[in-house]
PDB file of C-alpha atoms in Angstrom:
ATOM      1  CA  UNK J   1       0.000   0.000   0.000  1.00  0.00           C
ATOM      2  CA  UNK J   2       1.002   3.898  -1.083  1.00  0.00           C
ATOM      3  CA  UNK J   3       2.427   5.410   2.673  1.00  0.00           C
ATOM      4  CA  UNK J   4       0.011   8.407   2.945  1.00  0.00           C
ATOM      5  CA  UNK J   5       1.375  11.557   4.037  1.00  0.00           C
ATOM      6  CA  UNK J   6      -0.134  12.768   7.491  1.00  0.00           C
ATOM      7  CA  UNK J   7       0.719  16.226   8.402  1.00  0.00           C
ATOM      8  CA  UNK J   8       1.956  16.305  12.338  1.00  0.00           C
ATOM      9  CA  UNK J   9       0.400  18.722  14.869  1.00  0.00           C
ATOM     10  CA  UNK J  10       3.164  20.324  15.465  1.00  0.00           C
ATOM     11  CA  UNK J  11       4.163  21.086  11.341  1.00  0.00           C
ATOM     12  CA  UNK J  12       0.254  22.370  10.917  1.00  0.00           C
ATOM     13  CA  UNK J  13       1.058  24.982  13.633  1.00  0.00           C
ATOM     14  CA  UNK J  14       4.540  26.523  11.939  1.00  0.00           C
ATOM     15  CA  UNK J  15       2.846  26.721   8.433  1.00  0.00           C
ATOM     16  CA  UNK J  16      -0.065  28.596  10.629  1.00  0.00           C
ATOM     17  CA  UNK J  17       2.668  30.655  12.322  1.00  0.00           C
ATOM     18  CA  UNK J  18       4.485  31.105   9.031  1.00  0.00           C
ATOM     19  CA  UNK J  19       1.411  31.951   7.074  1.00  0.00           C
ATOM     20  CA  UNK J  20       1.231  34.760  10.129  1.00  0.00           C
ATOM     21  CA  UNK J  21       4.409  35.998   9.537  1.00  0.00           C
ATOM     22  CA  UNK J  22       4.033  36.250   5.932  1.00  0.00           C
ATOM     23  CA  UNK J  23       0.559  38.287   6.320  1.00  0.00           C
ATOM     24  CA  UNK J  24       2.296  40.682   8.553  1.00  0.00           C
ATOM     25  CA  UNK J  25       5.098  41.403   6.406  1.00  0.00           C
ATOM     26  CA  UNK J  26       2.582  42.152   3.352  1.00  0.00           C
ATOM     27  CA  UNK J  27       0.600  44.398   5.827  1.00  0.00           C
ATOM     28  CA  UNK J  28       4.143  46.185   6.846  1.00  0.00           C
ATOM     29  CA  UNK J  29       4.994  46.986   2.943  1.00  0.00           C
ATOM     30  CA  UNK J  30       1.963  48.778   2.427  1.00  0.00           C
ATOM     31  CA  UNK J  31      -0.680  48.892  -0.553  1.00  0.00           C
ATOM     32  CA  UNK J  32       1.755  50.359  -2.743  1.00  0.00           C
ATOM     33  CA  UNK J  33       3.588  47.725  -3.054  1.00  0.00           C
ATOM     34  CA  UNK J  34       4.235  45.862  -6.066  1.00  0.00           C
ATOM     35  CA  UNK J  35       5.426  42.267  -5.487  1.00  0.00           C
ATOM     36  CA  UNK J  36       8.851  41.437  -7.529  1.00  0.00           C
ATOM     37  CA  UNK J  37       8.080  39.745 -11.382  1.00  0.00           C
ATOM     38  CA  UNK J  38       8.835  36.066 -11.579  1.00  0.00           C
ATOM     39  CA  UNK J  39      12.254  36.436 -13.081  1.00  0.00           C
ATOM     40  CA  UNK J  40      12.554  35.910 -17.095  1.00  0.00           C
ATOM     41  CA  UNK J  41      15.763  33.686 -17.739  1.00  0.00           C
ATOM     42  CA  UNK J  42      14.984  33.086 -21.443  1.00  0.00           C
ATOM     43  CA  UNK J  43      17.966  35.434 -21.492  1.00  0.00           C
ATOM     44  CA  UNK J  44      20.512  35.156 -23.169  1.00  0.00           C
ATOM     45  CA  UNK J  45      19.545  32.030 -24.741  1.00  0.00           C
ATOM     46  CA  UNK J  46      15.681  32.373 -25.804  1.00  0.00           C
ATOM     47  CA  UNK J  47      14.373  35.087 -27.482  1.00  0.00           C
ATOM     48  CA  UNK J  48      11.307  34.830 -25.403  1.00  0.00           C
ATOM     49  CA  UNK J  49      10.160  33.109 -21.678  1.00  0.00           C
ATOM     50  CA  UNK J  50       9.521  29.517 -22.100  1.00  0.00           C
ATOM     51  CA  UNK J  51       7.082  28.347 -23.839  1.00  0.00           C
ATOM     52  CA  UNK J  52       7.323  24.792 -24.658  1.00  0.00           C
ATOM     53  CA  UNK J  53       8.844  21.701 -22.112  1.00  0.00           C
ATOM     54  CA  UNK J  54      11.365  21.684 -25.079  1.00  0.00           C
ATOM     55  CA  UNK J  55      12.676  25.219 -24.185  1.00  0.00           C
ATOM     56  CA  UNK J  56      12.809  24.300 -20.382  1.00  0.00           C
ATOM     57  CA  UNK J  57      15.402  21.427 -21.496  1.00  0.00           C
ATOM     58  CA  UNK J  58      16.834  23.933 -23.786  1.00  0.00           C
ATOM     59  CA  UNK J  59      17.311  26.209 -21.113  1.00  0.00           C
ATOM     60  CA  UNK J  60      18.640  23.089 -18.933  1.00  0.00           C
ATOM     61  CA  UNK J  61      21.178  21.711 -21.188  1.00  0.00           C
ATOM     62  CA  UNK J  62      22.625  25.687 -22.047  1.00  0.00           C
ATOM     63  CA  UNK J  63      23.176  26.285 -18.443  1.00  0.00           C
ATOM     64  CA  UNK J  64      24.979  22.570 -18.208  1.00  0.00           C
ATOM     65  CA  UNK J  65      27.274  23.462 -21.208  1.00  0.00           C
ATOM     66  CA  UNK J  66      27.886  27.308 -19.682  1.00  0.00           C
ATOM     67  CA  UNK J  67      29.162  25.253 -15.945  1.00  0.00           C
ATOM     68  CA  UNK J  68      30.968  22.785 -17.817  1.00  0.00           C
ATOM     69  CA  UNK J  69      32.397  25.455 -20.084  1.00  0.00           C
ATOM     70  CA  UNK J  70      33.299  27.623 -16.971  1.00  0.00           C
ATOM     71  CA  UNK J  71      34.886  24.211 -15.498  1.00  0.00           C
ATOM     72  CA  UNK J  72      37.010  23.606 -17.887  1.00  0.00           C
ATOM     73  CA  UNK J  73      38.450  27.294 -17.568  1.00  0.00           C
ATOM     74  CA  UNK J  74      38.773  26.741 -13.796  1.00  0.00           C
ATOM     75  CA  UNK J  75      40.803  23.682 -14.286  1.00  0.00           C
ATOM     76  CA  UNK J  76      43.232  24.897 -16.049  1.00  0.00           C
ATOM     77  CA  UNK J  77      44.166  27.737 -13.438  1.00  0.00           C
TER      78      UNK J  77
ATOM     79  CA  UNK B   1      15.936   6.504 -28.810  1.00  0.00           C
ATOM     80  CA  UNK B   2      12.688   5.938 -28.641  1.00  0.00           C
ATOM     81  CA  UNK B   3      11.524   9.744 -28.913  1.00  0.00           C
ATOM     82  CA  UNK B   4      11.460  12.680 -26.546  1.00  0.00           C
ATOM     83  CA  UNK B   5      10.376  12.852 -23.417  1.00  0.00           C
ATOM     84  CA  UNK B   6       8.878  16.724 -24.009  1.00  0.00           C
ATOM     85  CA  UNK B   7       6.097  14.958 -26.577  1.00  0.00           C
ATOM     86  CA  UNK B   8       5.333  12.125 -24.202  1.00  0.00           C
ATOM     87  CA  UNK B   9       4.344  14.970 -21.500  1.00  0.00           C
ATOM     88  CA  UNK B  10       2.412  17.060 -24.225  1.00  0.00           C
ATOM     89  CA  UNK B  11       0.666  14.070 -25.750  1.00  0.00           C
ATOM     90  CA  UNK B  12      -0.114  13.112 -21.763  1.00  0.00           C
ATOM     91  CA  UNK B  13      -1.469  16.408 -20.922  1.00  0.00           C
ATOM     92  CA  UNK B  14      -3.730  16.832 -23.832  1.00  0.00           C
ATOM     93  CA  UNK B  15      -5.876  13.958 -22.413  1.00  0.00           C
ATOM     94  CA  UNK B  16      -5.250  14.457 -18.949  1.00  0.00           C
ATOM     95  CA  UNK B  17      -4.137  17.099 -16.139  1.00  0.00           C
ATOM     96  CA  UNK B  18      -0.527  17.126 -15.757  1.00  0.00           C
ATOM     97  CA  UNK B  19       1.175  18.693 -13.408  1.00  0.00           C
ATOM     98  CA  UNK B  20       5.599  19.283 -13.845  1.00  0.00           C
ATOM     99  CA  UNK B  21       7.519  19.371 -10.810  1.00  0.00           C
ATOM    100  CA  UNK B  22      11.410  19.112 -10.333  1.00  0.00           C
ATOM    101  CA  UNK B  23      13.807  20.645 -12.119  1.00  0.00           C
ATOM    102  CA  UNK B  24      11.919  21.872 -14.949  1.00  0.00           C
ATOM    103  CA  UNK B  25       9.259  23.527 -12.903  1.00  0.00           C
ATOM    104  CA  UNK B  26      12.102  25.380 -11.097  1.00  0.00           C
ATOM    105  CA  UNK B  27      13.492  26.390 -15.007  1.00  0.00           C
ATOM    106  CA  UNK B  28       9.591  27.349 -15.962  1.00  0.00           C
ATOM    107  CA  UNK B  29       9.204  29.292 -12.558  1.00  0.00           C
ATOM    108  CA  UNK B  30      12.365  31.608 -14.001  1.00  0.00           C
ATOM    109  CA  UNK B  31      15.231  30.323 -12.748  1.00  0.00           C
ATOM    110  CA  UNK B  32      18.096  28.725 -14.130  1.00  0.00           C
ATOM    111  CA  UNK B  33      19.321  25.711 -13.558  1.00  0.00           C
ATOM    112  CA  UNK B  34      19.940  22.208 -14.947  1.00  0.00           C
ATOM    113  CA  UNK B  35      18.001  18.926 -15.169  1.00  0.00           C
ATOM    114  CA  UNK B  36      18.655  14.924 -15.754  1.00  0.00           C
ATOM    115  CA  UNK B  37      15.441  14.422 -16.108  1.00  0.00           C
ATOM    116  CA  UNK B  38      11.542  15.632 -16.405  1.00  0.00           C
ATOM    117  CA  UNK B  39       9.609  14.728 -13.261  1.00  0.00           C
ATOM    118  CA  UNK B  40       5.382  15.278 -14.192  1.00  0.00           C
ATOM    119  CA  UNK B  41       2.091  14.078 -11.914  1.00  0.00           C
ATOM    120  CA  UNK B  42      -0.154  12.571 -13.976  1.00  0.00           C
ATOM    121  CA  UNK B  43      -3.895  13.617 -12.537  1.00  0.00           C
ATOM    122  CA  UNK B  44      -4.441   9.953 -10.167  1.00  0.00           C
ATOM    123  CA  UNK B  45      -7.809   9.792 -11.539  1.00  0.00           C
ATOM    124  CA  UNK B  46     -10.302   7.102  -9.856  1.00  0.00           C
ATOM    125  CA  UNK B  47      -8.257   4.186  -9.883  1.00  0.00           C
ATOM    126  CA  UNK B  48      -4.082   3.039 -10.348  1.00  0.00           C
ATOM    127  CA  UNK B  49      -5.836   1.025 -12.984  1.00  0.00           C
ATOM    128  CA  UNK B  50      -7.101   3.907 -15.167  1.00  0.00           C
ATOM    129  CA  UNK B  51      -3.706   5.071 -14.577  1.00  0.00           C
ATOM    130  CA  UNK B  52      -1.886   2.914 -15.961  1.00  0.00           C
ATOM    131  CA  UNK B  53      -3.885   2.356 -19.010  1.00  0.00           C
ATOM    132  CA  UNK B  54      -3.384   6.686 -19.839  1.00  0.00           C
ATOM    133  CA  UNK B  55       0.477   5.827 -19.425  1.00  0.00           C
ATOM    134  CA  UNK B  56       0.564   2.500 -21.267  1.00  0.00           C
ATOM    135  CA  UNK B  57      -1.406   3.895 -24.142  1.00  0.00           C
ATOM    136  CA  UNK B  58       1.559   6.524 -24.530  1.00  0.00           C
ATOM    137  CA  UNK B  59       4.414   4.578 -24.800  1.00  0.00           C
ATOM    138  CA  UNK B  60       6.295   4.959 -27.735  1.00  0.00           C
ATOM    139  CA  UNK B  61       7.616   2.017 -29.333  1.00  0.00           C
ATOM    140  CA  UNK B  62      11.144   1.465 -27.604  1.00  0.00           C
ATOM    141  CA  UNK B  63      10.458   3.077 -24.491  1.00  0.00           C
ATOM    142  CA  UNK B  64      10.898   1.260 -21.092  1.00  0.00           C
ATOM    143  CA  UNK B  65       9.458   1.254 -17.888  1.00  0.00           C
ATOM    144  CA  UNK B  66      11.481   0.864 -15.034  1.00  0.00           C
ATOM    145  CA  UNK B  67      10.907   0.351 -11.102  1.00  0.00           C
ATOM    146  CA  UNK B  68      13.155   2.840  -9.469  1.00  0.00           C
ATOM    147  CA  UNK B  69      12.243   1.242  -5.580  1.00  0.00           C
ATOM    148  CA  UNK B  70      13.685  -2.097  -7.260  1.00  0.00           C
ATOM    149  CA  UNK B  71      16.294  -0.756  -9.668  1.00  0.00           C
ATOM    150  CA  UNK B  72      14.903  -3.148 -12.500  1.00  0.00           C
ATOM    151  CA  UNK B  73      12.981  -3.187 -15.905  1.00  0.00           C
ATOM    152  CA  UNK B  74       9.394  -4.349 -16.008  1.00  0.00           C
ATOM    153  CA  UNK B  75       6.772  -4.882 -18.560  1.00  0.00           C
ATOM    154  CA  UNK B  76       4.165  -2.812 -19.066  1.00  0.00           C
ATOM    155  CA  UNK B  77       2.148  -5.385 -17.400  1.00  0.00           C
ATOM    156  CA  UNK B  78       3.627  -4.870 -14.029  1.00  0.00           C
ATOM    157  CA  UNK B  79       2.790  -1.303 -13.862  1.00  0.00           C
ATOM    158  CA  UNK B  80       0.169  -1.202 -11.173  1.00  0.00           C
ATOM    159  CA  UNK B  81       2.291  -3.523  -8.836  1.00  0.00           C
ATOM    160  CA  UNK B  82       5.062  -0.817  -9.158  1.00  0.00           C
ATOM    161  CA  UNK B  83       3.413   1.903  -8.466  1.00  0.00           C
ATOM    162  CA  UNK B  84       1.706   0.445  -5.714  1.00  0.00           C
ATOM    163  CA  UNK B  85       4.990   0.123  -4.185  1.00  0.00           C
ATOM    164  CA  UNK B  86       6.435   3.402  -5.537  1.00  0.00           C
ATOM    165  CA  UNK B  87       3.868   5.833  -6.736  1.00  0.00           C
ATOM    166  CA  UNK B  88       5.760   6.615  -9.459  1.00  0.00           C
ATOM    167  CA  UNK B  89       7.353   4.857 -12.532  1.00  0.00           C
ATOM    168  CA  UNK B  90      10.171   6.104 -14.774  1.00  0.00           C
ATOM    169  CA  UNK B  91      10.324   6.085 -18.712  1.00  0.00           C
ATOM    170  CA  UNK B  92      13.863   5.243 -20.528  1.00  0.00           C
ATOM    171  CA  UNK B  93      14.826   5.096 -24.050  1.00  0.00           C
ATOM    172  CA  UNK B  94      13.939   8.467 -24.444  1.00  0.00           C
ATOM    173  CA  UNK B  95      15.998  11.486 -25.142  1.00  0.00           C
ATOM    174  CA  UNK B  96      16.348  11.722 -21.100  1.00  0.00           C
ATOM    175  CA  UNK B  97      14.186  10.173 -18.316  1.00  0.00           C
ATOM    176  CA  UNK B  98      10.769  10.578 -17.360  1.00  0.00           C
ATOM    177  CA  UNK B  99       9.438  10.526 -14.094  1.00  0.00           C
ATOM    178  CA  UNK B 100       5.869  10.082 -14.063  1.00  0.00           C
ATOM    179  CA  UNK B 101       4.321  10.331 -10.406  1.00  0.00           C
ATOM    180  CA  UNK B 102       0.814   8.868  -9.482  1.00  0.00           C
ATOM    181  CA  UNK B 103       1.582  10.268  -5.856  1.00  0.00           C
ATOM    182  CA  UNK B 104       4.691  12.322  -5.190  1.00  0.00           C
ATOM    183  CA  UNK B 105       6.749  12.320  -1.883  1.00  0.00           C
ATOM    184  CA  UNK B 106       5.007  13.484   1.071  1.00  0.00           C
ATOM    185  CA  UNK B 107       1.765  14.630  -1.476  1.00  0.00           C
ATOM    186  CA  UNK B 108      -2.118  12.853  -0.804  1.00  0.00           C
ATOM    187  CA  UNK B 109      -3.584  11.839  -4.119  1.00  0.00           C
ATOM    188  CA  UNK B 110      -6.314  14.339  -2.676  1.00  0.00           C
ATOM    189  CA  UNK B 111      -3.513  17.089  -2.960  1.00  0.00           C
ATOM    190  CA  UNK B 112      -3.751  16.625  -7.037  1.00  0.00           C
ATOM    191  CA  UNK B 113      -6.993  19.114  -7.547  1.00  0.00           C
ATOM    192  CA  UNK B 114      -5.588  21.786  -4.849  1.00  0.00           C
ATOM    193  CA  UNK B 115      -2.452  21.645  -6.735  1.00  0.00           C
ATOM    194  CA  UNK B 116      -4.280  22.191 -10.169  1.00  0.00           C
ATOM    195  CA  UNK B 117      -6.317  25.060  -9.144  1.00  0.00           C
ATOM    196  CA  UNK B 118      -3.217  27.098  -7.870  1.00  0.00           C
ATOM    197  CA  UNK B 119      -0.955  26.091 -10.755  1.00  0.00           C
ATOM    198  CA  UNK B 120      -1.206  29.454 -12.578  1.00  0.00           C
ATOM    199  CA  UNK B 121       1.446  29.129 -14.992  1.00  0.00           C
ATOM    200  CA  UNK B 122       0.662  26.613 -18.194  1.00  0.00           C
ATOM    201  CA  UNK B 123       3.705  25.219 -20.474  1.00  0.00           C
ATOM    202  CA  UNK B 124       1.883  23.815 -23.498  1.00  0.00           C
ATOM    203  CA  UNK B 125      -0.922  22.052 -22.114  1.00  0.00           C
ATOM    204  CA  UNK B 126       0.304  20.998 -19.070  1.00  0.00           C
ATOM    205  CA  UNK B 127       0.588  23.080 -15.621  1.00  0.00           C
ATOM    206  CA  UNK B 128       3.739  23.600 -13.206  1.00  0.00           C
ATOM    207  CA  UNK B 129       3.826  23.211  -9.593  1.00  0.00           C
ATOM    208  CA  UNK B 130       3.589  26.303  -7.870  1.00  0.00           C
ATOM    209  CA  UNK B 131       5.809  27.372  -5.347  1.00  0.00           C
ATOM    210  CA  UNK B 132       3.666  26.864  -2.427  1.00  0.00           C
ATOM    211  CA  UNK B 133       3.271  23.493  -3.121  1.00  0.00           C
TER     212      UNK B 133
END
């Protein structure tokens, strides 16, 4: 049988107190505030956000040739 | 190669709710980063039988199934069992792995619908995880 996931007592209460403390820091910043964007890293390898699952893995396999690229340089140091 | 794991999710979530989580959920949410493989909930539906008929009926011709919580191939016949023991089941042969979850770690099945409603942001057809989940 699938193990079902049973929250504890004690993990309910510190999302509760955590859900607190997030309401009171939206209440401290004011009305005027204008939450951050979800950040766009299409740059510099998409011309536009992702779109497809095809550019997530496009995205995915840039960033592991840029570290293995950067690697490379660092090994040779 | 069988064929690519991005069509199997597309083809998947054109008939059903899918959900992606892992590492490509993190890369849709904005952030970069890299990824072995695509990890997607398939909506559990009413039964692990219905299930695994949706995932059977996608399998491309040279694509296996294998039973990570026994590190071995099975057939597609032994789906249910493995998932029973599982919750998930991962596709090879394709261009990289896919990790298709019928209940993810520390998730209730019941979780699925909660999940679906918040899940603002769509990639093709299917949904990512939001961050509060």
């Amino acid at each position: 049988m699938l193990k079902r996931h049973t929250p504890s007592k004690e993990s309910v209460w510190a999302e509760w107190e955590r859900e607190k403390r997030a309401a009171k820091r939206r209440a401290a910043r004011g009305p005027q505030y204008k939450p951050r964007p979800t950040p766009d890293n299409s740059e510099p390898w998409l011309k536009h956000p992702p779109r497809t699952i095809e550019d997530l893995f496009y995205i995915s396999d840039r960033v592991a040739e840029e570290a293995a690229k950067w690697r490379a340089m660092l090994q040779k140091l | 190669m069988a064929g690519n794991a991005s069509e199997i999710i597309e083809r998947l979530a054109t008939r059903q709710r899918v959900l992606i989580l892992g590492g490509i959920a993190v890369i849709a949410h904005g952030l970069s980063r890299t990824t072995e493989d695509a990890d997607v909930w398939l909506d559990p539906m009413e039964s692990i039988e219905k299930w695994c008929s949706v995932v059977r009926a996608e399998l491309v011709k040279g694509a296996t199934l294998l039973d990570v919580s026994r590190h071995r191939e099975i057939t597609p016949g032994e789906l249910e069992e493995a998932i029973d023991l599982a919750g998930m089941v991962r596709v090879g042969g394709l261009d990289r792995y896919l990790d298709i979850f019928y209940q993810p770690n520390q998730l209730d099945l019941e979780d699925f619908d909660a999940a679906w409603q918040v899940a603002h942001l769509a990639i093709g057809s299917a949904r990512v995880m939001d961050e509060r989940f």
